[in-house]
Coordinates of C-alpha atoms in Angstrom, one line a residue:
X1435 CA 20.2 -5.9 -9.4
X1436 CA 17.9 -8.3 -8.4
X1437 CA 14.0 -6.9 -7.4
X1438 CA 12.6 -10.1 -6.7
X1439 CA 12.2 -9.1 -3.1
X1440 CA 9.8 -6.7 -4.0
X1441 CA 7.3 -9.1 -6.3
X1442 CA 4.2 -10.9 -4.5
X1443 CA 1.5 -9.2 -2.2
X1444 CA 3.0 -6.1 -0.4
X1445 CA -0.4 -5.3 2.0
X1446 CA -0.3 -1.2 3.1
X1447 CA 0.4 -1.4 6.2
X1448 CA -2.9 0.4 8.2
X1449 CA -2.9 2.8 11.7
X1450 CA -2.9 1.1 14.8
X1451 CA -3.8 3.2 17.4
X1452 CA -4.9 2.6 21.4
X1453 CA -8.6 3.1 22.9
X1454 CA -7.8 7.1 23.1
X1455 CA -6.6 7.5 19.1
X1456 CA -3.0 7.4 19.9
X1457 CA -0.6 5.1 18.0
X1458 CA -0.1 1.9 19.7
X1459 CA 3.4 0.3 19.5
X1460 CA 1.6 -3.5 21.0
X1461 CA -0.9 -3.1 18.1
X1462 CA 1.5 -2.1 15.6
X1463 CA 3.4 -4.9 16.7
X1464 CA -0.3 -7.3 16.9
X1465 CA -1.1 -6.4 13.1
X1466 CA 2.8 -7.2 12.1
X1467 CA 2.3 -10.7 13.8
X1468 CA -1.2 -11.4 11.6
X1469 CA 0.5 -10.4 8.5
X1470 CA 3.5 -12.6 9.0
X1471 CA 1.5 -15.0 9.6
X1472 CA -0.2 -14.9 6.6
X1473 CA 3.1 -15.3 4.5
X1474 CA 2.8 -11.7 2.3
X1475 CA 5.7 -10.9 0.9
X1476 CA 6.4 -7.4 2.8
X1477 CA 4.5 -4.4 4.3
X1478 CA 4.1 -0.6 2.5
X1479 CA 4.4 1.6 5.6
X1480 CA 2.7 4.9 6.3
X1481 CA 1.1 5.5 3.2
X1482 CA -2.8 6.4 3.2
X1483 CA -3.8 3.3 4.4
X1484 CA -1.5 4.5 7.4
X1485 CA -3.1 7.9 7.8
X1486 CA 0.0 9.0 7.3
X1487 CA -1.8 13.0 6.7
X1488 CA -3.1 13.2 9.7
X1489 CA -0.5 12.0 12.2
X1490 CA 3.0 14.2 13.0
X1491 CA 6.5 13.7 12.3
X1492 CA 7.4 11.7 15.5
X1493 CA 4.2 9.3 15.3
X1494 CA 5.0 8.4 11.6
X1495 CA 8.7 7.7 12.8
X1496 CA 7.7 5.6 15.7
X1497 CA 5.2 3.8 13.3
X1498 CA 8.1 2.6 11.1
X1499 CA 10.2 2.3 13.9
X1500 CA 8.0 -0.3 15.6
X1501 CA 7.2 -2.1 12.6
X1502 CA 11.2 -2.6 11.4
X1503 CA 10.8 -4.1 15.4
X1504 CA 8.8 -6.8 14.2
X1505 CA 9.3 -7.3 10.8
X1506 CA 12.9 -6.6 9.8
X1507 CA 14.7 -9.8 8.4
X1508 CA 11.3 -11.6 7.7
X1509 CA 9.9 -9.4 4.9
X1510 CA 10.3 -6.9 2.3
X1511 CA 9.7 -3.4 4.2
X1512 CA 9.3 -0.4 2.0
X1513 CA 8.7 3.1 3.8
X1514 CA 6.7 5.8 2.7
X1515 CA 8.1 9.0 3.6
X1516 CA 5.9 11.6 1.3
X1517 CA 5.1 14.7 3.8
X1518 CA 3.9 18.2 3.4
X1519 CA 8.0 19.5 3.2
X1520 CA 11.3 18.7 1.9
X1521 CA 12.8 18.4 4.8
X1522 CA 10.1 16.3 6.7
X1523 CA 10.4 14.3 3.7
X1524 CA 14.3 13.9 4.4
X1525 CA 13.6 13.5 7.9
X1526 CA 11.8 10.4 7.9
X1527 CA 13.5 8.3 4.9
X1528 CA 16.7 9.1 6.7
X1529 CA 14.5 7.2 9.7
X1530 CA 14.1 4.9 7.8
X1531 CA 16.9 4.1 6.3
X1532 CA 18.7 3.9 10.0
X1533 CA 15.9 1.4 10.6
X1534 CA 17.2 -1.4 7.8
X1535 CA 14.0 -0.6 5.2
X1536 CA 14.6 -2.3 2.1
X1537 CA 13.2 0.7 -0.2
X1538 CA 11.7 4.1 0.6
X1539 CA 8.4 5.6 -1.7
X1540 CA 6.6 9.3 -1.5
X1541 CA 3.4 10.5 -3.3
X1542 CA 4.4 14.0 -5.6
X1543 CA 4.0 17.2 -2.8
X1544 CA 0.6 17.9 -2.2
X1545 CA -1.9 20.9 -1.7
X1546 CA 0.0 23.7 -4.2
X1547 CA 0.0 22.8 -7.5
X1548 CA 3.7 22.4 -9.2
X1549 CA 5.3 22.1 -12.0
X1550 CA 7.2 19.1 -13.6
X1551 CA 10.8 20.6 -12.4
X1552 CA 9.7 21.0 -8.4
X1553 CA 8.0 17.8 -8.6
X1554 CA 11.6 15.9 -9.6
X1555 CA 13.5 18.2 -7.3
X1556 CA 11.2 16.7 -4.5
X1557 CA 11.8 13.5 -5.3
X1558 CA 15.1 14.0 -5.7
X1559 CA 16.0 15.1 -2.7
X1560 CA 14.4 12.5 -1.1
X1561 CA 16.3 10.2 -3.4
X1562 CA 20.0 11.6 -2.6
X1563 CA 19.1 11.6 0.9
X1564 CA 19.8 8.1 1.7
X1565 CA 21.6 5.1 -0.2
X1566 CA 17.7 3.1 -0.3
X1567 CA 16.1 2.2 -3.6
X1568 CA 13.4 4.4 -4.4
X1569 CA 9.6 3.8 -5.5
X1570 CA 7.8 6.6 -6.9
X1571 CA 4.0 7.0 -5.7
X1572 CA 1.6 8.1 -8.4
X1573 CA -2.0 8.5 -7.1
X1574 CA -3.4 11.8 -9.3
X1575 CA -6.8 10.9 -7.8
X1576 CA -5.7 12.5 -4.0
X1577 CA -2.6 13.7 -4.7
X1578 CA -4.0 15.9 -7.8
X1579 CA -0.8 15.1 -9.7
X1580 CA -0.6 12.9 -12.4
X1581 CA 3.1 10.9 -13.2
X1582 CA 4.2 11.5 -16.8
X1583 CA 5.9 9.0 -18.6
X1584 CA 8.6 11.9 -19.3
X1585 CA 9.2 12.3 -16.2
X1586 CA 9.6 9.0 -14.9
X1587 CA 11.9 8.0 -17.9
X1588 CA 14.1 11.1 -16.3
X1589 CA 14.2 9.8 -12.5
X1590 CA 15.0 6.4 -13.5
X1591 CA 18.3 7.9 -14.9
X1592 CA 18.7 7.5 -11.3
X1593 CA 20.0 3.7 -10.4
X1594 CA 18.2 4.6 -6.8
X1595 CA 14.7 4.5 -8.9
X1596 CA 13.2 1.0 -9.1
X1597 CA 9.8 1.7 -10.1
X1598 CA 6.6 3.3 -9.3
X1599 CA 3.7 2.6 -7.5
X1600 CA 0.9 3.3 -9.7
X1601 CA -2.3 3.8 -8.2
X1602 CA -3.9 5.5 -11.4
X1603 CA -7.4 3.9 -13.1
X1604 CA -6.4 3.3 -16.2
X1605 CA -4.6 0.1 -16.6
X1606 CA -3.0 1.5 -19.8
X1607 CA -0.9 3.7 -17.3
X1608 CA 1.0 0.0 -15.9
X1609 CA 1.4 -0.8 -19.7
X1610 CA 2.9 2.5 -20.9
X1611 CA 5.4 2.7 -17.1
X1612 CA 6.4 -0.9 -17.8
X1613 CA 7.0 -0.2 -21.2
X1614 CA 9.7 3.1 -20.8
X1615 CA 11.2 1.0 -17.0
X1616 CA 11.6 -2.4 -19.0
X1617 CA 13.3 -5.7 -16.9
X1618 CA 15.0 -3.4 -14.7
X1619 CA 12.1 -2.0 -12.9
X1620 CA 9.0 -3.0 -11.3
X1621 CA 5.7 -1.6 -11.4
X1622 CA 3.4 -1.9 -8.4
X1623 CA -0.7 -2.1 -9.1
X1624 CA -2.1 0.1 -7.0
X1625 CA -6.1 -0.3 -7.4
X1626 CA -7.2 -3.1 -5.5
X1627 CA -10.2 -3.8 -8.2
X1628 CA -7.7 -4.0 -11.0
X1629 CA -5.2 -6.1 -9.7
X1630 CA -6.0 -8.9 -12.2
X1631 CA -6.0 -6.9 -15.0
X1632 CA -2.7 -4.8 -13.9
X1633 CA -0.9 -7.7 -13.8
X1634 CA -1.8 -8.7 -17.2
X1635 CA -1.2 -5.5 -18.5
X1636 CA 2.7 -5.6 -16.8
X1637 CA 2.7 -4.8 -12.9
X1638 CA 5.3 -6.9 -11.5
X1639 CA 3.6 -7.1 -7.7
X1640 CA 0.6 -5.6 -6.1
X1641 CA 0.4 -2.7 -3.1
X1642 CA -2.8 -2.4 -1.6
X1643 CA -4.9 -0.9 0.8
X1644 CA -7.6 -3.8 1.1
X1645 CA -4.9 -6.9 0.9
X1646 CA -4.6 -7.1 5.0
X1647 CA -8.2 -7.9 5.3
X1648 CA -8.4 -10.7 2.9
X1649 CA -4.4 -11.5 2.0
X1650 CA -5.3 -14.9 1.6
X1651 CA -7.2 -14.1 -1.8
X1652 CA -4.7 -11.5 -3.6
X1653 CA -2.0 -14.3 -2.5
X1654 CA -3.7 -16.8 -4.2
X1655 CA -5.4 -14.1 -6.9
X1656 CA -1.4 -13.7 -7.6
X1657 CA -0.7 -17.9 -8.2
X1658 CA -3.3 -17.9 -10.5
X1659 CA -1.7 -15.3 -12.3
X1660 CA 1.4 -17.0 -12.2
X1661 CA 0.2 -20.1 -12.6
X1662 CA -1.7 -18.7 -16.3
X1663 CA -4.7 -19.7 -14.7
X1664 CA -6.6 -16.9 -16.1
X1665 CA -9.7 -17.9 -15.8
X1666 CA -10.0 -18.3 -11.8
X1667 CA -7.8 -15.0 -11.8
X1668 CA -10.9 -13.1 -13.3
X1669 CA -13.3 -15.2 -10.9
X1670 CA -11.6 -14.7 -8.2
X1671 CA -10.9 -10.7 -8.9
X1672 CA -15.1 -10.3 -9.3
X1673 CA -15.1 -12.0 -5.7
X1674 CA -12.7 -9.8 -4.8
X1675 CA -14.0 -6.2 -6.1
X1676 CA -17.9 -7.3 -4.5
X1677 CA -16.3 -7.3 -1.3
X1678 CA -14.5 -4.1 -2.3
X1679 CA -17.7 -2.3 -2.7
X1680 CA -19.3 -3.8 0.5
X1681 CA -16.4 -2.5 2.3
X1682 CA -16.7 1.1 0.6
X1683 CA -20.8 0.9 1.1
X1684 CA -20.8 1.5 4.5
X1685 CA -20.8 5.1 6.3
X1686 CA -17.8 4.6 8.4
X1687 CA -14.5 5.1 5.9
X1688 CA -13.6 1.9 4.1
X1689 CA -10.9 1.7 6.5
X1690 CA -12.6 1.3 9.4
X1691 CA -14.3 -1.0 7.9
X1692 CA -11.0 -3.0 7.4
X1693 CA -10.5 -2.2 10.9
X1694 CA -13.6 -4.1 12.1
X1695 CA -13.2 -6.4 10.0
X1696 CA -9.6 -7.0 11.7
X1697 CA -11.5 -6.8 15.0
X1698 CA -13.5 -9.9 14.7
X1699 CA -10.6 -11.7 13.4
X1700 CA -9.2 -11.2 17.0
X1701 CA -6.8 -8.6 15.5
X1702 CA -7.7 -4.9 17.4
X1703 CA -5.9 -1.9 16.3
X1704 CA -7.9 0.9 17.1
X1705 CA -10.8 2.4 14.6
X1706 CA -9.6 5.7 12.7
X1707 CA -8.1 9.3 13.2
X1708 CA -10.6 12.2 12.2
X1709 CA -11.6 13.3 9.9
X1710 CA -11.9 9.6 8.5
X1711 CA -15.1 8.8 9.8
X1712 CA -15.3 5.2 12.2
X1713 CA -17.9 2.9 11.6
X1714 CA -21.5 3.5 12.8
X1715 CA -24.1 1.2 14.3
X1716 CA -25.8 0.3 11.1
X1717 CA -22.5 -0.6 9.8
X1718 CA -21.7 -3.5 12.4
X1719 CA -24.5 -5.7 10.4
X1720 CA -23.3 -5.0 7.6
X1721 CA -19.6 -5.7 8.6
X1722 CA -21.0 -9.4 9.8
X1723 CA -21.6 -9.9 5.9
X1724 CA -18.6 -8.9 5.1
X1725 CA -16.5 -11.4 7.1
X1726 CA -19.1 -13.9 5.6
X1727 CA -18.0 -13.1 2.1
X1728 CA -14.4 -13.7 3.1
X1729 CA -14.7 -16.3 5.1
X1730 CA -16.9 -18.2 1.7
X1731 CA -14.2 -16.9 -0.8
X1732 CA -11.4 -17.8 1.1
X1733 CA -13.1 -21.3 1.3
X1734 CA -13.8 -21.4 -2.4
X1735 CA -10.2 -20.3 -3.6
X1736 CA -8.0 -21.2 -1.2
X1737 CA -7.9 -25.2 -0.1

């Protein structure tokens, strides 16, 4: 099976909501347009950078129902479907799948901790719920779980398991899931500030929460890569993570941040769902820097 549709700058997809916090089909729709015009190579829908703990069931389904809208036929559009429960779990990747998503992904169940054998029946069930590919989530630093390389090595017995989304630290962790996958999987980077350096150390493609404000340089971060071109890569991965820690230095949460960011690019969908915090009045001076530093980078990398 081929997974080339699933290599290149997959952006997680963020929270569009209306002036009153509620999720907004036109700027759903509004932030599908930007990134399609920006040529990424799919979307990651209702992950974190979607919010996707603090909204319900039926907001999560009409957020991938509205982006499938937009999007389906022009990009690769992966679904994440993780929830408190099983059955929510089931709920929405069968959603999904009745939507035309290309693959489905869930973080490990959160909040109680469980062993090894209830983690893979979670999974599982999610798995054998639809006929979609599936992409494991590993993110140990929110979910509290960490992805053993046992354990993946046993879901991948299942031909529905492509890969894993590996948002851990250490690089080594891409290396050592690449190594037990092989040819016939992909491994996603996960940490924006690594993506260099994941790639190097064996991630196929990138999923990010940061990519959708400045796609331009992780799509050009990933033709250097390509391209061998290792010495721009690690230029243009410093440029990168200094606009990463501007963007976490604020006191509004780094995504709505992003948001503004978004905002004075002319794309407005909403600020952020409590108890994210939004973005203060100190921060909108800040936020002008920001866009400066992108605007520069994008100039410097990207002719």
């Amino acid at each position: 099976m081929s997974l080339e549709k699933f290599h290149g700058i997959i952006p997680a997809f963020y929270a569009c909501y209306d002036d009153e916090g509620n999720i907004s089909e036109a700027r759903t729709h509004a932030l599908c347009d930007y990134l399609e015009d920006k040529k990424v190579q799919g979307v990651y829908v209702g992950g974190s950078s979607g919010e996707c703990i603090y909204q319900s069931l039926d907001e999560r389904k009409a957020v991938l129902s509205y982006v499938a809208d937009r999007l389906k036929g022009k990009m690769t559009l992966i679904a994440h479907v993780g929830a408190p429960s099983t059955r929510d779990s089931i709920e929405l990747a069968k959603h999904a799948a009745a939507l035309g998503y290309d693959a489905l992904s869930a973080i490990p169940p959160i909040y109680f901790k469980l062993p090894d054998s209830a983690v893979y029946k979670y999974w599982s069930a999610i798995i054998d719920a639809t006929p979609l590919d599936f992409i494991i989530y590993n993110i140990p630093q929110t979910t509290g779980y960490t992805l053993t390389t046992s354990l993946f090595d046993k879901l991948l017995m299942n031909k529905k398991v492509i890969g894993v989304k590996n948002s851990s630290m250490p690089t080594m962790d891409i290396e050592r899931f690449k190594k037990v996958g092989g040819n016939d999987c992909i491994v996603f980077n996960g940490p924006d500030e690594q993506y260099v350096a994941g790639r190097l150390m064996g991630a196929d493609a990138g999923i990010g929460g940061t990519y959708g404000a400045m796609p331009e340089l992780f799509l050009q971060a990933n033709t250097f890569v390509k391209q061998g071109n290792f010495e721009e890569a690690k230029h243009i991965q410093s440029d990168i993570n200094d606009i990463i820690v501007a963007l976490c230095s604020q006191q509004g949460s780094m995504y709505a941040v992003i948001k503004e960011v978004l905002n004075r690019r002319g794309v407005h969908i909403g600020s952020v769902r409590s108890p994210l915090e939004g973005i203060t009045e100190e921060d909108q001076t800040s936020i002008g820097g920001i866009v400066t530093m992108i605007d520069q980078a994008v100039t410097r990398y990207c002719k």
